[in-house]
């Protein structure tokens, strides 16, 4: 093991010889280490503040040198210091790479083992139904529009021809946003009660012709039970062009009903009322369970409550008053609109007896749609 010699001779050749001895000792000591623990011992021996080789060099070579030799000796000591630091660093790199190579060896991975497969989730049955409805209309050339769930009174009511204080507003069980009393009525915020405001928003943005479907979430102050939920979903539709008639409304919605419930369903239109359509009609489909007879194996059909018909949407020809709010010329253009509840359609399609099942996230329910 290297021991720092006391120097008597400070000549250049004597310094060279001393430095050579030190370097070869460093070389062999650092070559001998095989682990990080060995390396720490090596580092401390050479570099520790107290009694490390470098500290001793300072004391025994530099401080001991006579004044005229100090400069020369100082340079040597600095050179040697640099070499020692480099060698010690290199020694660490060497042992740690061999250590990690052997660690890799131990932690070998068998890439031929089968992986952990995670099951893919599924589209929620409501979203699936909503997408199916939208898809039926997309196939007929409609594009998709959306709008905000927090709406103004203007879009949810006024522009849809519900005048202030009109009793038709009462049918909508509106949830108002609080603290709006200071604003003019039309600016007050509420949770939209239907997707119809998007009709107005879309017509404001583009001139006719327009053909859109609007999927979205709506809100009403209903108490939750097996058939009601304060939050539910609708798909709205709007078509405005020249020469659109009630015949187009019937043909389009009949086609959609067949695409959604099967080609053997029949449709009928039943007078109804909405402020923004005139005339208005609810569409009913023949019961797909009993074929419209109202009876199933001699018993009354529960699906249609023995009536043979099931109501699935509201519709009508766009009321000319509505065009006045969006700068469409009612003399040039006509159109129809419709709106349907997604939950209701999913309940019918899948035979679900409680609307709350859609919102509970119970995998035993959801798994059945996988
Ligand atoms: N917005 C109406 C509702 O929610 C449905 C509807 C839409 C009726 C479009 C006619 C035309 O009850």
mmCIF file of C-alpha atoms and ligand atoms in Angstrom:
data_model
loop_
_atom_site.group_PDB
_atom_site.id
_atom_site.type_symbol
_atom_site.label_atom_id
_atom_site.label_comp_id
_atom_site.label_asym_id
_atom_site.label_seq_id
_atom_site.Cartn_x
_atom_site.Cartn_y
_atom_site.Cartn_z
ATOM 1 C CA UNK A 1 0.000 0.000 0.000
ATOM 2 C CA UNK A 2 1.257 3.417 -0.986
ATOM 3 C CA UNK A 3 2.658 5.655 1.697
ATOM 4 C CA UNK A 4 3.408 9.282 0.962
ATOM 5 C CA UNK A 5 7.176 9.675 1.261
ATOM 6 C CA UNK A 6 8.799 12.658 2.914
ATOM 7 C CA UNK A 7 10.810 14.496 0.282
ATOM 8 C CA UNK A 8 14.315 15.732 0.942
ATOM 9 C CA UNK A 9 15.224 16.426 -2.648
ATOM 10 C CA UNK A 10 12.946 18.935 -4.406
ATOM 11 C CA UNK A 11 14.708 18.849 -7.793
ATOM 12 C CA UNK A 12 12.669 18.301 -10.938
ATOM 13 C CA UNK A 13 13.938 14.765 -11.447
ATOM 14 C CA UNK A 14 13.255 13.790 -7.845
ATOM 15 C CA UNK A 15 9.702 15.210 -8.148
ATOM 16 C CA UNK A 16 9.195 13.249 -11.392
ATOM 17 C CA UNK A 17 10.243 10.031 -9.707
ATOM 18 C CA UNK A 18 7.981 10.632 -6.704
ATOM 19 C CA UNK A 19 4.995 11.426 -8.926
ATOM 20 C CA UNK A 20 5.668 8.307 -11.006
ATOM 21 C CA UNK A 21 5.644 6.105 -7.882
ATOM 22 C CA UNK A 22 2.397 7.662 -6.724
ATOM 23 C CA UNK A 23 0.677 7.155 -10.092
ATOM 24 C CA UNK A 24 1.666 3.528 -10.400
ATOM 25 C CA UNK A 25 0.443 2.869 -6.843
ATOM 26 C CA UNK A 26 -2.843 4.580 -7.680
ATOM 27 C CA UNK A 27 -3.138 2.479 -10.816
ATOM 28 C CA UNK A 28 -2.707 -0.826 -9.067
ATOM 29 C CA UNK A 29 -4.892 0.043 -6.091
ATOM 30 C CA UNK A 30 -7.776 1.197 -8.251
ATOM 31 C CA UNK A 31 -7.444 -1.817 -10.519
ATOM 32 C CA UNK A 32 -7.859 -4.070 -7.509
ATOM 33 C CA UNK A 33 -11.345 -2.962 -6.452
ATOM 34 C CA UNK A 34 -14.355 -5.125 -7.319
ATOM 35 C CA UNK A 35 -17.344 -3.523 -5.633
ATOM 36 C CA UNK A 36 -18.816 -0.206 -4.574
ATOM 37 C CA UNK A 37 -17.789 -0.943 -1.012
ATOM 38 C CA UNK A 38 -14.144 -1.438 -2.123
ATOM 39 C CA UNK A 39 -14.397 1.800 -4.058
ATOM 40 C CA UNK A 40 -15.502 3.759 -0.997
ATOM 41 C CA UNK A 41 -12.446 2.523 0.899
ATOM 42 C CA UNK A 42 -10.229 3.503 -2.018
ATOM 43 C CA UNK A 43 -11.818 6.958 -2.268
ATOM 44 C CA UNK A 44 -11.409 7.632 1.449
ATOM 45 C CA UNK A 45 -7.835 6.458 1.449
ATOM 46 C CA UNK A 46 -6.902 8.821 -1.339
ATOM 47 C CA UNK A 47 -9.261 11.727 -0.913
ATOM 48 C CA UNK A 48 -10.398 11.963 2.734
ATOM 49 C CA UNK A 49 -9.868 15.446 4.172
ATOM 50 C CA UNK A 50 -8.166 13.980 7.180
ATOM 51 C CA UNK A 51 -5.140 11.794 6.400
ATOM 52 C CA UNK A 52 -6.104 11.084 2.789
ATOM 53 C CA UNK A 53 -3.180 10.791 0.396
ATOM 54 C CA UNK A 54 -3.976 14.171 -1.193
ATOM 55 C CA UNK A 55 -4.038 15.902 2.180
ATOM 56 C CA UNK A 56 -0.705 14.335 3.075
ATOM 57 C CA UNK A 57 0.760 15.494 -0.222
ATOM 58 C CA UNK A 58 -0.132 19.014 0.743
ATOM 59 C CA UNK A 59 1.473 18.680 4.129
ATOM 60 C CA UNK A 60 4.513 16.643 3.256
ATOM 61 C CA UNK A 61 5.404 17.888 -0.203
ATOM 62 C CA UNK A 62 4.078 21.379 -0.589
ATOM 63 C CA UNK A 63 4.309 22.758 2.917
ATOM 64 C CA UNK A 64 7.674 21.083 3.463
ATOM 65 C CA UNK A 65 9.200 22.529 0.298
ATOM 66 C CA UNK A 66 11.724 25.345 0.634
ATOM 67 C CA UNK A 67 10.439 28.648 -0.653
ATOM 68 C CA UNK A 68 12.283 28.658 -4.020
ATOM 69 C CA UNK A 69 10.855 25.180 -4.868
ATOM 70 C CA UNK A 70 7.236 25.939 -3.801
ATOM 71 C CA UNK A 71 6.058 26.982 -7.239
ATOM 72 C CA UNK A 72 7.340 23.875 -8.943
ATOM 73 C CA UNK A 73 6.074 21.557 -6.191
ATOM 74 C CA UNK A 74 2.647 23.252 -6.185
ATOM 75 C CA UNK A 75 2.268 22.563 -9.880
ATOM 76 C CA UNK A 76 3.160 18.904 -9.438
ATOM 77 C CA UNK A 77 0.776 18.490 -6.547
ATOM 78 C CA UNK A 78 -2.049 19.989 -8.593
ATOM 79 C CA UNK A 79 -1.337 17.676 -11.532
ATOM 80 C CA UNK A 80 -1.301 14.687 -9.273
ATOM 81 C CA UNK A 81 -4.575 15.771 -7.613
ATOM 82 C CA UNK A 82 -6.285 15.945 -10.960
ATOM 83 C CA UNK A 83 -5.103 12.504 -11.937
ATOM 84 C CA UNK A 84 -6.175 11.009 -8.621
ATOM 85 C CA UNK A 85 -9.674 12.502 -8.946
ATOM 86 C CA UNK A 86 -10.038 11.217 -12.502
ATOM 87 C CA UNK A 87 -8.860 7.737 -11.641
ATOM 88 C CA UNK A 88 -11.131 7.446 -8.629
ATOM 89 C CA UNK A 89 -14.155 8.577 -10.701
ATOM 90 C CA UNK A 90 -13.272 6.101 -13.443
ATOM 91 C CA UNK A 91 -12.954 3.318 -10.873
ATOM 92 C CA UNK A 92 -16.503 4.021 -9.641
ATOM 93 C CA UNK A 93 -17.899 3.951 -13.153
ATOM 94 C CA UNK A 94 -16.221 0.605 -13.718
ATOM 95 C CA UNK A 95 -17.514 -1.105 -10.579
ATOM 96 C CA UNK A 96 -21.038 0.286 -10.847
ATOM 97 C CA UNK A 97 -21.441 -0.826 -14.457
ATOM 98 C CA UNK A 98 -20.313 -4.330 -13.601
ATOM 99 C CA UNK A 99 -22.639 -4.309 -10.606
ATOM 100 C CA UNK A 100 -25.645 -3.241 -12.671
ATOM 101 C CA UNK A 101 -24.793 -5.771 -15.373
ATOM 102 C CA UNK A 102 -24.964 -8.513 -12.786
ATOM 103 C CA UNK A 103 -28.198 -7.067 -11.390
ATOM 104 C CA UNK A 104 -29.710 -7.265 -14.886
ATOM 105 C CA UNK A 105 -28.557 -10.826 -15.051
ATOM 106 C CA UNK A 106 -30.515 -11.579 -11.856
ATOM 107 C CA UNK A 107 -33.616 -9.667 -12.905
ATOM 108 C CA UNK A 108 -33.934 -11.373 -16.227
ATOM 109 C CA UNK A 109 -37.358 -11.076 -17.857
ATOM 110 C CA UNK A 110 -38.940 -13.905 -19.764
ATOM 111 C CA UNK A 111 -40.466 -12.046 -22.679
ATOM 112 C CA UNK A 112 -42.206 -15.193 -23.896
ATOM 113 C CA UNK A 113 -44.544 -15.228 -20.846
ATOM 114 C CA UNK A 114 -48.115 -14.076 -21.614
ATOM 115 C CA UNK A 115 -48.763 -10.458 -20.500
ATOM 116 C CA UNK A 116 -51.490 -9.204 -18.177
ATOM 117 C CA UNK A 117 -54.428 -8.513 -20.394
ATOM 118 C CA UNK A 118 -56.713 -5.758 -19.224
ATOM 119 C CA UNK A 119 -60.295 -5.998 -20.356
ATOM 120 C CA UNK A 120 -61.449 -3.211 -22.628
ATOM 121 C CA UNK A 121 -64.312 -1.147 -21.277
ATOM 122 C CA UNK A 122 -67.486 -0.611 -23.270
ATOM 123 C CA UNK A 123 -69.458 2.346 -24.406
ATOM 124 C CA UNK A 124 -72.116 3.151 -21.800
ATOM 125 C CA UNK A 125 -75.528 1.929 -23.030
ATOM 126 C CA UNK A 126 -76.875 5.492 -23.010
ATOM 127 C CA UNK A 127 -73.975 6.855 -25.028
ATOM 128 C CA UNK A 128 -74.276 3.888 -27.340
ATOM 129 C CA UNK A 129 -77.971 4.587 -27.893
ATOM 130 C CA UNK A 130 -77.275 8.272 -28.407
ATOM 131 C CA UNK A 131 -74.558 7.497 -30.959
ATOM 132 C CA UNK A 132 -76.846 5.058 -32.743
ATOM 133 C CA UNK A 133 -79.576 7.677 -33.065
ATOM 134 C CA UNK A 134 -77.070 10.260 -34.291
ATOM 135 C CA UNK A 135 -75.695 7.679 -36.754
ATOM 136 C CA UNK A 136 -79.139 7.083 -38.267
ATOM 137 C CA UNK A 137 -79.466 10.784 -39.083
ATOM 138 C CA UNK A 138 -75.858 11.166 -40.194
ATOM 139 C CA UNK A 139 -76.583 8.482 -42.777
ATOM 140 C CA UNK A 140 -79.376 10.740 -44.057
ATOM 141 C CA UNK A 141 -76.983 13.680 -44.472
ATOM 142 C CA UNK A 142 -77.359 15.435 -41.124
ATOM 143 C CA UNK A 143 -74.379 16.932 -39.336
ATOM 144 C CA UNK A 144 -73.857 17.114 -35.572
ATOM 145 C CA UNK A 145 -74.151 20.301 -33.488
ATOM 146 C CA UNK A 146 -73.818 20.869 -29.761
ATOM 147 C CA UNK A 147 -74.548 23.642 -27.296
ATOM 148 C CA UNK A 148 -74.068 24.589 -23.626
ATOM 149 C CA UNK A 149 -75.941 23.007 -20.724
ATOM 150 C CA UNK A 150 -76.026 26.321 -18.854
ATOM 151 C CA UNK A 151 -78.273 28.409 -21.082
ATOM 152 C CA UNK A 152 -79.895 31.792 -21.061
ATOM 153 C CA UNK A 153 -83.630 32.257 -20.761
ATOM 154 C CA UNK A 154 -83.450 33.701 -24.295
ATOM 155 C CA UNK A 155 -82.217 30.510 -25.959
ATOM 156 C CA UNK A 156 -84.092 28.035 -23.795
ATOM 157 C CA UNK A 157 -87.428 29.884 -24.013
ATOM 158 C CA UNK A 158 -87.859 33.310 -25.595
ATOM 159 C CA UNK A 159 -86.373 32.618 -29.034
ATOM 160 C CA UNK A 160 -88.281 29.329 -29.112
ATOM 161 C CA UNK A 161 -91.487 31.306 -28.956
ATOM 162 C CA UNK A 162 -92.172 30.820 -25.251
ATOM 163 C CA UNK A 163 -93.093 34.406 -24.316
ATOM 164 C CA UNK A 164 -92.387 35.572 -20.731
ATOM 165 C CA UNK A 165 -95.020 34.174 -18.372
ATOM 166 C CA UNK A 166 -96.408 31.848 -21.041
ATOM 167 C CA UNK A 167 -97.901 28.775 -19.346
ATOM 168 C CA UNK A 168 -95.925 26.456 -21.653
ATOM 169 C CA UNK A 169 -92.861 27.380 -19.580
ATOM 170 C CA UNK A 170 -94.420 25.584 -16.625
ATOM 171 C CA UNK A 171 -94.233 22.260 -18.452
ATOM 172 C CA UNK A 172 -90.450 22.476 -18.399
ATOM 173 C CA UNK A 173 -89.726 22.279 -14.625
ATOM 174 C CA UNK A 174 -86.764 24.556 -15.033
ATOM 175 C CA UNK A 175 -83.759 24.607 -12.696
ATOM 176 C CA UNK A 176 -82.659 28.231 -12.447
ATOM 177 C CA UNK A 177 -79.114 29.323 -11.635
ATOM 178 C CA UNK A 178 -79.248 31.374 -8.453
ATOM 179 C CA UNK A 179 -78.587 35.093 -8.164
ATOM 180 C CA UNK A 180 -79.874 36.038 -11.625
ATOM 181 C CA UNK A 181 -82.761 38.280 -10.538
ATOM 182 C CA UNK A 182 -80.814 41.461 -11.172
ATOM 183 C CA UNK A 183 -80.474 40.695 -14.898
ATOM 184 C CA UNK A 184 -83.025 41.252 -17.632
ATOM 185 C CA UNK A 185 -85.109 38.091 -18.018
ATOM 186 C CA UNK A 186 -83.581 37.014 -21.328
ATOM 187 C CA UNK A 187 -80.039 37.032 -19.892
ATOM 188 C CA UNK A 188 -80.823 34.968 -16.820
ATOM 189 C CA UNK A 189 -79.012 31.648 -16.672
ATOM 190 C CA UNK A 190 -80.668 28.283 -16.217
ATOM 191 C CA UNK A 191 -79.950 24.636 -16.899
ATOM 192 C CA UNK A 192 -81.325 23.891 -20.349
ATOM 193 C CA UNK A 193 -84.505 21.843 -20.151
ATOM 194 C CA UNK A 194 -84.201 20.554 -23.717
ATOM 195 C CA UNK A 195 -81.722 20.520 -26.611
ATOM 196 C CA UNK A 196 -83.962 22.850 -28.662
ATOM 197 C CA UNK A 197 -81.895 25.997 -27.839
ATOM 198 C CA UNK A 198 -79.208 24.545 -30.121
ATOM 199 C CA UNK A 199 -81.676 24.946 -33.026
ATOM 200 C CA UNK A 200 -81.442 28.700 -32.495
ATOM 201 C CA UNK A 201 -77.698 28.742 -31.898
ATOM 202 C CA UNK A 202 -77.124 26.756 -35.107
ATOM 203 C CA UNK A 203 -79.449 28.916 -37.219
ATOM 204 C CA UNK A 204 -77.715 32.050 -35.915
ATOM 205 C CA UNK A 205 -74.439 30.645 -37.169
ATOM 206 C CA UNK A 206 -75.440 29.541 -40.667
ATOM 207 C CA UNK A 207 -78.002 30.431 -43.316
ATOM 208 C CA UNK A 208 -80.329 27.735 -44.725
ATOM 209 C CA UNK A 209 -80.221 24.987 -45.808
ATOM 210 C CA UNK A 210 -79.511 23.326 -42.451
ATOM 211 C CA UNK A 211 -79.758 19.721 -41.375
ATOM 212 C CA UNK A 212 -78.448 18.988 -37.880
ATOM 213 C CA UNK A 213 -78.803 16.536 -35.046
ATOM 214 C CA UNK A 214 -77.964 17.630 -31.522
ATOM 215 C CA UNK A 215 -77.130 15.059 -28.862
ATOM 216 C CA UNK A 216 -76.895 16.404 -25.332
ATOM 217 C CA UNK A 217 -77.645 16.421 -21.638
ATOM 218 C CA UNK A 218 -80.646 18.282 -20.260
ATOM 219 C CA UNK A 219 -81.997 19.061 -16.782
ATOM 220 C CA UNK A 220 -85.394 19.271 -15.166
ATOM 221 C CA UNK A 221 -86.551 19.639 -11.585
ATOM 222 C CA UNK A 222 -87.945 16.103 -11.412
ATOM 223 C CA UNK A 223 -87.677 13.780 -8.454
ATOM 224 C CA UNK A 224 -85.744 10.675 -9.365
ATOM 225 C CA UNK A 225 -87.792 7.485 -9.636
ATOM 226 C CA UNK A 226 -87.935 4.479 -11.944
ATOM 227 C CA UNK A 227 -88.996 6.601 -14.924
ATOM 228 C CA UNK A 228 -87.633 10.085 -14.080
ATOM 229 C CA UNK A 229 -84.216 11.566 -13.646
ATOM 230 C CA UNK A 230 -83.422 15.272 -13.130
ATOM 231 C CA UNK A 231 -80.557 14.838 -15.586
ATOM 232 C CA UNK A 232 -81.258 13.031 -18.831
ATOM 233 C CA UNK A 233 -80.344 13.092 -22.518
ATOM 234 C CA UNK A 234 -81.995 14.141 -25.729
ATOM 235 C CA UNK A 235 -81.275 14.069 -29.426
ATOM 236 C CA UNK A 236 -82.706 17.056 -31.259
ATOM 237 C CA UNK A 237 -83.075 17.383 -35.008
ATOM 238 C CA UNK A 238 -83.653 20.322 -37.338
ATOM 239 C CA UNK A 239 -84.025 20.513 -41.106
ATOM 240 C CA UNK A 240 -84.723 23.830 -42.861
ATOM 241 C CA UNK A 241 -84.627 24.311 -46.614
ATOM 242 C CA UNK A 242 -86.869 25.419 -49.455
ATOM 243 C CA UNK A 243 -90.007 23.326 -49.937
ATOM 244 C CA UNK A 244 -89.780 21.210 -46.788
ATOM 245 C CA UNK A 245 -93.199 19.848 -45.892
ATOM 246 C CA UNK A 246 -94.856 17.790 -43.189
ATOM 247 C CA UNK A 247 -94.443 14.909 -45.626
ATOM 248 C CA UNK A 248 -90.642 15.196 -45.271
ATOM 249 C CA UNK A 249 -91.019 15.193 -41.491
ATOM 250 C CA UNK A 250 -93.080 12.000 -41.590
ATOM 251 C CA UNK A 251 -90.857 10.250 -44.126
ATOM 252 C CA UNK A 252 -87.648 11.126 -42.268
ATOM 253 C CA UNK A 253 -88.907 10.103 -38.836
ATOM 254 C CA UNK A 254 -90.544 6.934 -40.159
ATOM 255 C CA UNK A 255 -87.222 5.945 -41.730
ATOM 256 C CA UNK A 256 -85.393 6.710 -38.458
ATOM 257 C CA UNK A 257 -87.862 4.634 -36.419
ATOM 258 C CA UNK A 258 -87.365 1.658 -38.718
ATOM 259 C CA UNK A 259 -83.569 2.029 -38.523
ATOM 260 C CA UNK A 260 -83.722 2.138 -34.716
ATOM 261 C CA UNK A 261 -86.393 -0.440 -33.896
ATOM 262 C CA UNK A 262 -86.516 -2.709 -36.937
ATOM 263 C CA UNK A 263 -88.011 -2.432 -40.401
ATOM 264 C CA UNK A 264 -91.374 -3.878 -39.399
ATOM 265 C CA UNK A 265 -92.361 -1.023 -37.062
ATOM 266 C CA UNK A 266 -95.071 1.330 -38.236
ATOM 267 C CA UNK A 267 -95.363 4.941 -37.135
ATOM 268 C CA UNK A 268 -98.243 7.292 -36.461
ATOM 269 C CA UNK A 269 -98.383 10.974 -35.671
ATOM 270 C CA UNK A 270 -100.572 12.276 -32.901
ATOM 271 C CA UNK A 271 -101.475 15.946 -32.442
ATOM 272 C CA UNK A 272 -99.404 17.690 -29.794
ATOM 273 C CA UNK A 273 -98.253 21.147 -28.780
ATOM 274 C CA UNK A 274 -94.881 22.887 -28.614
ATOM 275 C CA UNK A 275 -94.571 26.683 -28.815
ATOM 276 C CA UNK A 276 -91.802 26.471 -31.431
ATOM 277 C CA UNK A 277 -93.525 24.088 -33.872
ATOM 278 C CA UNK A 278 -96.824 24.420 -35.702
ATOM 279 C CA UNK A 279 -98.377 22.006 -36.292
ATOM 280 C CA UNK A 280 -96.813 19.761 -33.641
ATOM 281 C CA UNK A 281 -97.009 16.010 -33.426
ATOM 282 C CA UNK A 282 -95.843 13.243 -31.150
ATOM 283 C CA UNK A 283 -94.649 10.214 -33.053
ATOM 284 C CA UNK A 284 -95.649 6.802 -31.861
ATOM 285 C CA UNK A 285 -94.311 3.497 -33.119
ATOM 286 C CA UNK A 286 -96.231 0.254 -33.277
ATOM 287 C CA UNK A 287 -95.246 -1.852 -30.280
ATOM 288 C CA UNK A 288 -92.256 -3.968 -31.301
ATOM 289 C CA UNK A 289 -93.037 -6.465 -28.559
ATOM 290 C CA UNK A 290 -96.637 -7.380 -29.422
ATOM 291 C CA UNK A 291 -96.514 -6.181 -33.039
ATOM 292 C CA UNK A 292 -99.136 -3.537 -32.294
ATOM 293 C CA UNK A 293 -101.903 -5.868 -31.166
ATOM 294 C CA UNK A 294 -101.621 -4.869 -27.507
ATOM 295 C CA UNK A 295 -101.729 -8.535 -26.521
ATOM 296 C CA UNK A 296 -98.918 -11.002 -25.901
ATOM 297 C CA UNK A 297 -99.793 -14.737 -25.721
ATOM 298 C CA UNK A 298 -103.308 -13.874 -24.675
ATOM 299 C CA UNK A 299 -102.164 -11.435 -21.946
ATOM 300 C CA UNK A 300 -102.093 -7.639 -22.111
ATOM 301 C CA UNK A 301 -98.751 -6.373 -23.451
ATOM 302 C CA UNK A 302 -96.784 -4.579 -20.727
ATOM 303 C CA UNK A 303 -94.482 -2.808 -23.167
ATOM 304 C CA UNK A 304 -97.236 -0.653 -24.721
ATOM 305 C CA UNK A 305 -99.714 -0.982 -21.840
ATOM 306 C CA UNK A 306 -101.973 -2.889 -24.225
ATOM 307 C CA UNK A 307 -102.381 0.134 -26.517
ATOM 308 C CA UNK A 308 -100.280 -1.299 -29.367
ATOM 309 C CA UNK A 309 -98.431 2.053 -29.656
ATOM 310 C CA UNK A 310 -95.421 3.594 -27.938
ATOM 311 C CA UNK A 311 -94.677 7.313 -27.978
ATOM 312 C CA UNK A 312 -91.057 8.046 -28.779
ATOM 313 C CA UNK A 313 -90.615 11.683 -29.749
ATOM 314 C CA UNK A 314 -92.014 15.179 -30.152
ATOM 315 C CA UNK A 315 -91.869 16.954 -33.489
ATOM 316 C CA UNK A 316 -93.429 19.567 -35.736
ATOM 317 C CA UNK A 317 -92.955 22.115 -38.491
ATOM 318 C CA UNK A 318 -90.776 24.992 -37.275
ATOM 319 C CA UNK A 319 -93.087 27.838 -36.236
ATOM 320 C CA UNK A 320 -92.537 30.879 -38.522
ATOM 321 C CA UNK A 321 -92.158 33.042 -35.402
ATOM 322 C CA UNK A 322 -88.910 31.185 -34.659
ATOM 323 C CA UNK A 323 -87.401 32.262 -37.995
ATOM 324 C CA UNK A 324 -87.957 35.859 -36.902
ATOM 325 C CA UNK A 325 -85.349 35.364 -34.142
ATOM 326 C CA UNK A 326 -82.616 34.097 -36.487
ATOM 327 C CA UNK A 327 -83.017 36.079 -39.667
ATOM 328 C CA UNK A 328 -84.368 33.205 -41.791
ATOM 329 C CA UNK A 329 -87.007 34.299 -44.298
ATOM 330 C CA UNK A 330 -90.223 32.407 -43.429
ATOM 331 C CA UNK A 331 -91.622 33.107 -46.895
ATOM 332 C CA UNK A 332 -88.684 31.368 -48.539
ATOM 333 C CA UNK A 333 -87.912 28.571 -46.124
ATOM 334 C CA UNK A 334 -89.712 25.936 -44.120
ATOM 335 C CA UNK A 335 -88.552 23.081 -42.002
ATOM 336 C CA UNK A 336 -89.228 20.586 -39.282
ATOM 337 C CA UNK A 337 -87.755 19.786 -35.888
ATOM 338 C CA UNK A 338 -87.932 16.853 -33.539
ATOM 339 C CA UNK A 339 -86.619 15.863 -30.133
ATOM 340 C CA UNK A 340 -86.396 12.519 -28.412
ATOM 341 C CA UNK A 341 -85.344 11.261 -25.007
ATOM 342 C CA UNK A 342 -82.340 8.958 -25.188
ATOM 343 C CA UNK A 343 -83.087 7.179 -21.889
ATOM 344 C CA UNK A 344 -86.606 6.404 -23.041
ATOM 345 C CA UNK A 345 -85.372 4.882 -26.281
ATOM 346 C CA UNK A 346 -82.653 2.858 -24.541
ATOM 347 C CA UNK A 347 -85.201 1.629 -21.970
ATOM 348 C CA UNK A 348 -87.483 0.476 -24.779
ATOM 349 C CA UNK A 349 -84.722 -1.060 -26.887
ATOM 350 C CA UNK A 350 -83.083 -2.989 -24.048
ATOM 351 C CA UNK A 351 -86.130 -3.728 -21.898
ATOM 352 C CA UNK A 352 -84.803 -1.867 -18.839
ATOM 353 C CA UNK A 353 -87.251 -1.340 -15.975
ATOM 354 C CA UNK A 354 -85.485 1.386 -13.986
ATOM 355 C CA UNK A 355 -83.916 4.538 -15.446
ATOM 356 C CA UNK A 356 -81.650 4.850 -12.385
ATOM 357 C CA UNK A 357 -79.647 1.829 -13.555
ATOM 358 C CA UNK A 358 -78.059 4.076 -16.177
ATOM 359 C CA UNK A 359 -76.492 6.320 -13.554
ATOM 360 C CA UNK A 360 -75.438 3.919 -10.810
ATOM 361 C CA UNK A 361 -72.318 2.563 -12.496
ATOM 362 C CA UNK A 362 -73.082 -0.984 -11.321
ATOM 363 C CA UNK A 363 -70.873 -3.273 -13.396
ATOM 364 C CA UNK A 364 -73.374 -6.123 -13.122
ATOM 365 C CA UNK A 365 -75.754 -3.963 -15.135
ATOM 366 C CA UNK A 366 -73.175 -2.471 -17.492
ATOM 367 C CA UNK A 367 -71.472 -5.792 -18.225
ATOM 368 C CA UNK A 368 -74.621 -6.985 -19.986
ATOM 369 C CA UNK A 369 -73.925 -4.502 -22.769
ATOM 370 C CA UNK A 370 -70.409 -5.781 -23.440
HETATM 371 N N1 LIG B 1 -87.910 20.170 -26.961
HETATM 372 C C1 LIG B 1 -89.104 19.374 -26.870
HETATM 373 C C2 LIG B 1 -89.162 18.741 -25.470
HETATM 374 O O1 LIG B 1 -88.127 18.598 -24.858
HETATM 375 C C3 LIG B 1 -89.139 18.288 -27.924
HETATM 376 C C4 LIG B 1 -89.264 18.831 -29.317
HETATM 377 C C5 LIG B 1 -88.143 19.135 -30.060
HETATM 378 C C6 LIG B 1 -90.507 19.028 -29.882
HETATM 379 C C7 LIG B 1 -88.252 19.625 -31.348
HETATM 380 C C8 LIG B 1 -90.641 19.527 -31.179
HETATM 381 C C9 LIG B 1 -89.538 19.807 -31.898
HETATM 382 O O2 LIG B 1 -90.188 18.405 -24.982
#
